[in-house]
mmCIF file of C-alpha atoms in Angstrom:
data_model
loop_
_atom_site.group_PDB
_atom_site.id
_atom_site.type_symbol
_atom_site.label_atom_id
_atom_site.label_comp_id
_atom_site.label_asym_id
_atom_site.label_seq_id
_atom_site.Cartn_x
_atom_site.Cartn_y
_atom_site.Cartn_z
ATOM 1 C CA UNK A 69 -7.593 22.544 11.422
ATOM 2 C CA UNK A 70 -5.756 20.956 8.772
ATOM 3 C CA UNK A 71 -4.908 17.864 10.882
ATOM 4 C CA UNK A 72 -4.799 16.110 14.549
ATOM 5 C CA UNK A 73 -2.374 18.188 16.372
ATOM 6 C CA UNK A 74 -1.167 16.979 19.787
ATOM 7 C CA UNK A 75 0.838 19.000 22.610
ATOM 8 C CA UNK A 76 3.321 18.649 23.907
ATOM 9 C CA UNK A 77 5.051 16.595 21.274
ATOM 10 C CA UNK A 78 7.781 15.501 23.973
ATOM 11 C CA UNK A 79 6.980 15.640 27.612
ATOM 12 C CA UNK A 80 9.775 14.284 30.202
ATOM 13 C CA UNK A 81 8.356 14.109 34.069
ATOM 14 C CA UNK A 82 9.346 13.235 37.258
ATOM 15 C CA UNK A 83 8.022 10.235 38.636
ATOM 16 C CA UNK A 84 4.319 11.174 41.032
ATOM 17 C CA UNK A 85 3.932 14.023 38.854
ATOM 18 C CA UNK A 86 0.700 14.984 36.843
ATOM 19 C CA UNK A 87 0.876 15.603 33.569
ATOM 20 C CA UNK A 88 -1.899 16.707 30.930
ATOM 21 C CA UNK A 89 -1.635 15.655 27.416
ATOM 22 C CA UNK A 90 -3.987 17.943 24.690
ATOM 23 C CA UNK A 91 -5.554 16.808 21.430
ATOM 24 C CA UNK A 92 -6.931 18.903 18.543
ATOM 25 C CA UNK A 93 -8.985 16.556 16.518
ATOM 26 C CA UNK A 94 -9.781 17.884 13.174
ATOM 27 C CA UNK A 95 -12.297 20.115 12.815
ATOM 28 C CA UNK A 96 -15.976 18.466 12.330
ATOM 29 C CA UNK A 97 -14.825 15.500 13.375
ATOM 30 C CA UNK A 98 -17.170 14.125 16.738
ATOM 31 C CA UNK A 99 -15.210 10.920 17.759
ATOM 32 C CA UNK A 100 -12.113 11.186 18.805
ATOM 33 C CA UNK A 101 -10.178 8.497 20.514
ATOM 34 C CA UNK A 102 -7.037 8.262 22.473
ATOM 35 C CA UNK A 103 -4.603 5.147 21.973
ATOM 36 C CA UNK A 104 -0.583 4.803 23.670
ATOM 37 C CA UNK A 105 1.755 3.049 22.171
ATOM 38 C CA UNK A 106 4.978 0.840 24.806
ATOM 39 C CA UNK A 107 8.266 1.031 23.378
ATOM 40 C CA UNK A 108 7.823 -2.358 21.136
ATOM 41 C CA UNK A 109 4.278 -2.910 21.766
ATOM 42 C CA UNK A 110 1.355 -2.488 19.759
ATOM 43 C CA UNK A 111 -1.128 0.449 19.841
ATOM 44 C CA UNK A 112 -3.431 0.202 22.818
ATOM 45 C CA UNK A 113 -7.038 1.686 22.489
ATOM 46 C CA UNK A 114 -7.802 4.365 25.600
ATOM 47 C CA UNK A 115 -10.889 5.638 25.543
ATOM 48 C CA UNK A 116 -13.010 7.327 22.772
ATOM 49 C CA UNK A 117 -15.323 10.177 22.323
ATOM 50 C CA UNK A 118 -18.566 10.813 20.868
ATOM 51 C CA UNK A 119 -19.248 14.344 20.768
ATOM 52 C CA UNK A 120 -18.456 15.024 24.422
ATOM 53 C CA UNK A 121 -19.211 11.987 26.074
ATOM 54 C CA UNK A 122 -16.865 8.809 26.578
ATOM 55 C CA UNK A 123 -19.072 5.770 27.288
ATOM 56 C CA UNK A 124 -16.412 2.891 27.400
ATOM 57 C CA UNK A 125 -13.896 3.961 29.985
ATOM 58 C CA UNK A 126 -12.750 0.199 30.894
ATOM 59 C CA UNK A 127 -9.707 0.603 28.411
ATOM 60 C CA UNK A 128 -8.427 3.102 30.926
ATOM 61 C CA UNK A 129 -5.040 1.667 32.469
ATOM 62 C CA UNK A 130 -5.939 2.299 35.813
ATOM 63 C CA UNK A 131 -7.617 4.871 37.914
ATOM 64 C CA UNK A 132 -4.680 7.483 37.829
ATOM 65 C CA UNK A 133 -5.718 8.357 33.949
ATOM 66 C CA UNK A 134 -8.787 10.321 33.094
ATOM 67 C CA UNK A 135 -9.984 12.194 30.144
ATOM 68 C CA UNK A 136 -12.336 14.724 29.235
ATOM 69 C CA UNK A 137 -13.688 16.637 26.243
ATOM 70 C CA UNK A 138 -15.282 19.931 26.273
ATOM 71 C CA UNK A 139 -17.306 21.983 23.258
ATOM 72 C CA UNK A 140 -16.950 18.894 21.475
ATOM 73 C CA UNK A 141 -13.353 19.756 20.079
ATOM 74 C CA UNK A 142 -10.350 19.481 22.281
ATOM 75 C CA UNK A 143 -9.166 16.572 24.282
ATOM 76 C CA UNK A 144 -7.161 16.315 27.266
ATOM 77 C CA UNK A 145 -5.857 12.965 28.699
ATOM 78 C CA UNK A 146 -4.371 13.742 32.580
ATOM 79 C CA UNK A 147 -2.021 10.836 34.650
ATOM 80 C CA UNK A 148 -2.225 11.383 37.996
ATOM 81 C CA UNK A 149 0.691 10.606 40.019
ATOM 82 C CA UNK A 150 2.847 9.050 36.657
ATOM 83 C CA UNK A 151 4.704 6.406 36.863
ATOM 84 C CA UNK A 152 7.942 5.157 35.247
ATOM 85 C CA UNK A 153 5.026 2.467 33.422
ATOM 86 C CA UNK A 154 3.466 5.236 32.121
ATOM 87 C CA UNK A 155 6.134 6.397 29.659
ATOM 88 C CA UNK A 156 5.214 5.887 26.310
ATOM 89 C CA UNK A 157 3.908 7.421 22.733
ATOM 90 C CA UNK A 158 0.529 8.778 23.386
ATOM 91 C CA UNK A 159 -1.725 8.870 20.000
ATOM 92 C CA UNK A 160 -4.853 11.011 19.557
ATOM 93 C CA UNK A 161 -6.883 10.431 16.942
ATOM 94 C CA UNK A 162 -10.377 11.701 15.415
ATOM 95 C CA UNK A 163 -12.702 10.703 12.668
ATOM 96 C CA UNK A 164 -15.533 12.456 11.144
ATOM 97 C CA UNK A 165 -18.384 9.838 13.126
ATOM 98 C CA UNK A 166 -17.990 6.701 15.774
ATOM 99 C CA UNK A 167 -17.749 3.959 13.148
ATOM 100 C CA UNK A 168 -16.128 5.942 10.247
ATOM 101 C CA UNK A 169 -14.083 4.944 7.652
ATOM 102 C CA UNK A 170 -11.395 6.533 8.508
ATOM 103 C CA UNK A 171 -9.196 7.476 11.550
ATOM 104 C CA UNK A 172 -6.790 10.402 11.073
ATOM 105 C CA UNK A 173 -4.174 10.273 13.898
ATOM 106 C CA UNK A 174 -2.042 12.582 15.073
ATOM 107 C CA UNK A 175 1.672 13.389 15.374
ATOM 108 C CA UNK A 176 1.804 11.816 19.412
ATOM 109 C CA UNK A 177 3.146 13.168 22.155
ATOM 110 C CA UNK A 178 5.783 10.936 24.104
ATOM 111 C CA UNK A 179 6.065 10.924 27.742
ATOM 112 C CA UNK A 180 9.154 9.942 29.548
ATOM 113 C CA UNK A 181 8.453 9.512 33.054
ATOM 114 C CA UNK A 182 11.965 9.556 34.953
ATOM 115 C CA UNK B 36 -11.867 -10.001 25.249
ATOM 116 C CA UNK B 37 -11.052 -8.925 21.457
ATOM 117 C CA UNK B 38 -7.879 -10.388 19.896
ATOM 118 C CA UNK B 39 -6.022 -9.773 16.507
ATOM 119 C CA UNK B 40 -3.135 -11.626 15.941
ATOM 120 C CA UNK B 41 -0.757 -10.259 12.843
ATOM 121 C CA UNK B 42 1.942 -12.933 11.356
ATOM 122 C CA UNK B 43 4.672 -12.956 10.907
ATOM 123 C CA UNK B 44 5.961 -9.946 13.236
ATOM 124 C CA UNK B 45 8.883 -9.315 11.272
ATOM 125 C CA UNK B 46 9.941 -10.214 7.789
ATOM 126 C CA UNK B 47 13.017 -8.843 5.054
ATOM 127 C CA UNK B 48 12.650 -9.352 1.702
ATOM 128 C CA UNK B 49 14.598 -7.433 -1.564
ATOM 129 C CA UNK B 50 13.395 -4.947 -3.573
ATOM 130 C CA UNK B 51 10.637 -6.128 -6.369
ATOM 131 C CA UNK B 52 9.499 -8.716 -3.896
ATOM 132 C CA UNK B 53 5.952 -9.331 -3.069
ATOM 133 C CA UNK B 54 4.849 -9.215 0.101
ATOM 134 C CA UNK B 55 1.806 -11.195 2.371
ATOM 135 C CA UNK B 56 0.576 -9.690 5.937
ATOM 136 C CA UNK B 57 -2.167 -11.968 7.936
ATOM 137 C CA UNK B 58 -4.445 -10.449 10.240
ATOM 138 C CA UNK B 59 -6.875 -13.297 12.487
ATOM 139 C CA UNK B 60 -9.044 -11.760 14.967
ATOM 140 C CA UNK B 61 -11.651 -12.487 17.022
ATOM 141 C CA UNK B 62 -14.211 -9.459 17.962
ATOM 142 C CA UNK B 63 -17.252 -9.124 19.527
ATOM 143 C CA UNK B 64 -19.520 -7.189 17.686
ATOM 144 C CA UNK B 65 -17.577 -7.181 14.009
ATOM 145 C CA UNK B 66 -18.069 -3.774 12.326
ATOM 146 C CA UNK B 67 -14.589 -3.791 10.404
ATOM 147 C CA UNK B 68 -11.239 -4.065 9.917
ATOM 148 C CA UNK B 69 -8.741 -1.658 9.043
ATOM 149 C CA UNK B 70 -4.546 -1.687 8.381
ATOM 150 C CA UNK B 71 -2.505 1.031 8.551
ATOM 151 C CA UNK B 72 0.879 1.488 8.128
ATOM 152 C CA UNK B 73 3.229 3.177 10.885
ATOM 153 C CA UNK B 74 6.766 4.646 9.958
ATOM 154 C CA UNK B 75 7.626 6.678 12.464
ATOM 155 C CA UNK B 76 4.870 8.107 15.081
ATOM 156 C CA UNK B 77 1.588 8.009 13.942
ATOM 157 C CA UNK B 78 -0.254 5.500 11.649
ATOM 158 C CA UNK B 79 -1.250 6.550 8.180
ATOM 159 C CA UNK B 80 -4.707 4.843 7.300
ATOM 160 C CA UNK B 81 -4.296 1.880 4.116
ATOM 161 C CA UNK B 82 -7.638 0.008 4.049
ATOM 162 C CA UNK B 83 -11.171 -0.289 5.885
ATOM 163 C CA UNK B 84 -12.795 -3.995 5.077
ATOM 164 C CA UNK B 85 -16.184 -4.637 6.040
ATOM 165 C CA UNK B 86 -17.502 -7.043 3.653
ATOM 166 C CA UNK B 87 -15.819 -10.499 2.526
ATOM 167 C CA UNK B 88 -14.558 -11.509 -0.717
ATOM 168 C CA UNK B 89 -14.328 -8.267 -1.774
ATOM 169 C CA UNK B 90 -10.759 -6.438 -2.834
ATOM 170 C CA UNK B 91 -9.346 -3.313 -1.986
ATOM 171 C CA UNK B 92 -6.558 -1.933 -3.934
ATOM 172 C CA UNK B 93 -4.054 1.341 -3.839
ATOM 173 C CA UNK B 94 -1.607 1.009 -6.138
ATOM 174 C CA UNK B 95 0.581 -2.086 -5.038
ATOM 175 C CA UNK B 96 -1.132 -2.975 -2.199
ATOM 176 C CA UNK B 97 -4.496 -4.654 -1.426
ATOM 177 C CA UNK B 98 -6.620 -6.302 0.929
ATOM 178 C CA UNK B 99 -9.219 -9.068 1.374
ATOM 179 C CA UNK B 100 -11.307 -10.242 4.369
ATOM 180 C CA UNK B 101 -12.847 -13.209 4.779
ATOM 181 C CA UNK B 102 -15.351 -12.815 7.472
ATOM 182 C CA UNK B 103 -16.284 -16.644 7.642
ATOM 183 C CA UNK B 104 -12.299 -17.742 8.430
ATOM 184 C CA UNK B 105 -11.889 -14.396 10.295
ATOM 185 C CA UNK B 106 -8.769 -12.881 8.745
ATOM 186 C CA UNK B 107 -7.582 -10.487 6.465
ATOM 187 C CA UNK B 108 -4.242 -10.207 3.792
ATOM 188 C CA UNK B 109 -2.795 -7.341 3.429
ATOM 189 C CA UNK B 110 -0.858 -7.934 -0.239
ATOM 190 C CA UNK B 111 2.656 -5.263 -1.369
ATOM 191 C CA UNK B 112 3.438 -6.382 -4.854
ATOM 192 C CA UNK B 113 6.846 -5.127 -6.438
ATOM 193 C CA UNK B 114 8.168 -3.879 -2.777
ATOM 194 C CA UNK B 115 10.219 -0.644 -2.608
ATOM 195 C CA UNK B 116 11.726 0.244 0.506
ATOM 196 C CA UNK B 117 9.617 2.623 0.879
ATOM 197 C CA UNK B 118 7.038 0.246 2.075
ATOM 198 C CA UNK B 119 9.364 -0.577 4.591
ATOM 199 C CA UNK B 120 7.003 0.405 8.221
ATOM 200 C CA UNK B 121 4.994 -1.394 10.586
ATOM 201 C CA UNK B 122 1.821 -2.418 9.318
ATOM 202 C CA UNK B 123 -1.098 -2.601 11.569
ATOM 203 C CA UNK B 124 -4.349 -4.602 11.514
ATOM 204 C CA UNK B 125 -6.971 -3.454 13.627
ATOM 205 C CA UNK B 126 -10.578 -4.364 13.952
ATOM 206 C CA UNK B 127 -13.650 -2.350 15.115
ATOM 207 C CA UNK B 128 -15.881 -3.956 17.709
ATOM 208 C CA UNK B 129 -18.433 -2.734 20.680
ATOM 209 C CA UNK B 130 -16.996 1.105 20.811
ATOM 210 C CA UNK B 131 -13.442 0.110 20.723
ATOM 211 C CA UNK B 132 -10.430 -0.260 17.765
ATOM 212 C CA UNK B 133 -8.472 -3.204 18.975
ATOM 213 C CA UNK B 134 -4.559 -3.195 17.333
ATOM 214 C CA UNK B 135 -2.270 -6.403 16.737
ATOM 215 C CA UNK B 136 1.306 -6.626 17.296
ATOM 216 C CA UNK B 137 2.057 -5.109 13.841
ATOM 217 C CA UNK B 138 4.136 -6.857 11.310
ATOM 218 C CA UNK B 139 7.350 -4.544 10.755
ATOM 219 C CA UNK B 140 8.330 -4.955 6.602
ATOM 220 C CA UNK B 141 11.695 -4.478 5.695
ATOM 221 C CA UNK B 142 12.361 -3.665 1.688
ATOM 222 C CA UNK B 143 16.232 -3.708 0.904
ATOM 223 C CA UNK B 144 17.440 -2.477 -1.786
#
């Protein structure tokens, strides 16, 4: 695609709900990371992909949050059991190789956790 | 644990002013550092650094490392408000992007 999309772009939840957050890196592009961003806080890295494969989970918040990739493409990021912590702006981004120059992020999808 | 620390967090300046961001950080595993600059959601790449001494420039902005002192500049000549954001420093280490606080810029007219 022509950029990072992200869905939802605005997702408000009940507190001990799941909710599943979706990345479309660009197309070609084999890392892809996923960062959140606390209202005044600084970005926060996730987790990353290479290809399919994630092989530093420890940035993680806690158990409740997992991610996978499949096909080497799409993203999800699932919180289990969210809580009112948890709300926040949720960044995808991809680049074209782990180590790239460049990291294209996309549009984020915020999570208010009520 | 990786640290980058961005000063000053906030600064306001007029219109024509120059500008000076500072990065330090302290990485395991340096590959490089980047800034970006946030307006609203997501961060819009400026600069990757990976060797010292050595300049970057886009337009009026530019960037230096200094790999031995480990920290970067991030330089806005003749500010508009336009360059009014949040700009980011972030360096690459061992399979992670670690983000400062962010300096938030703002250019009045």
């Amino acid at each position: 695609g022509a950029g990072v999309s992200q869905s939802p772009s605005n997702k408000v939840t009940e507190k001990g709900k799941d909710v599943e957050l979706r990345c479309d890196p660009i197309s070609g592009h084999t890392a892809l990371y996923w960062y959140r961003q606390s209202l005044g806080q600084g970005l926060e890295f996730l987790i990353y992909f290479q290809g399919n494969s994630a092989p530093d989970k420890s940035g993680l918040p806690s158990d409740r949050f997992s991610a996978e990739r499949t096909g080497g493409s799409v993203s999800t990021l699932t919180i289990q059991r969210t809580q009112q912590e948890d709300s926040a702006v949720y960044l995808c981004a991809s680049s074209l190789s782990w180590g790239s120059n460049e990291q294209f992020f996309g549009p984020g999808t915020r999570l208010t956790v009520l | 644990e990786d640290k980058v620390v961005q000063s000053p967090l906030s600064l306001v300046v007029h219109e024509g002013d120059t500008v000076t961001l500072n990065c330090s950080y302290e990485v395991t595993n340096f590959r490089s550092l980047l800034w970006y600059k946030q307006e609203k959601k997501a961060p819009t790449f400026l600069f990757m650094l990976t060797s010292s001494g050595i300049e970057k420039k886009s337009g009026r902005l530019s960037s230096i490392l200094d790999k031995k002192e480990l920290f970067s500049i991030l330089n806005i000549t003749a500010t508009q408000t336009g360059d009014s954001a949040i700009y980011l420093c972030a360096t690459f280490g061992d399979y992670k992007l670690s983000f400062g606080a962010g300096t938030t810029v703002t250019v009045r007219a």
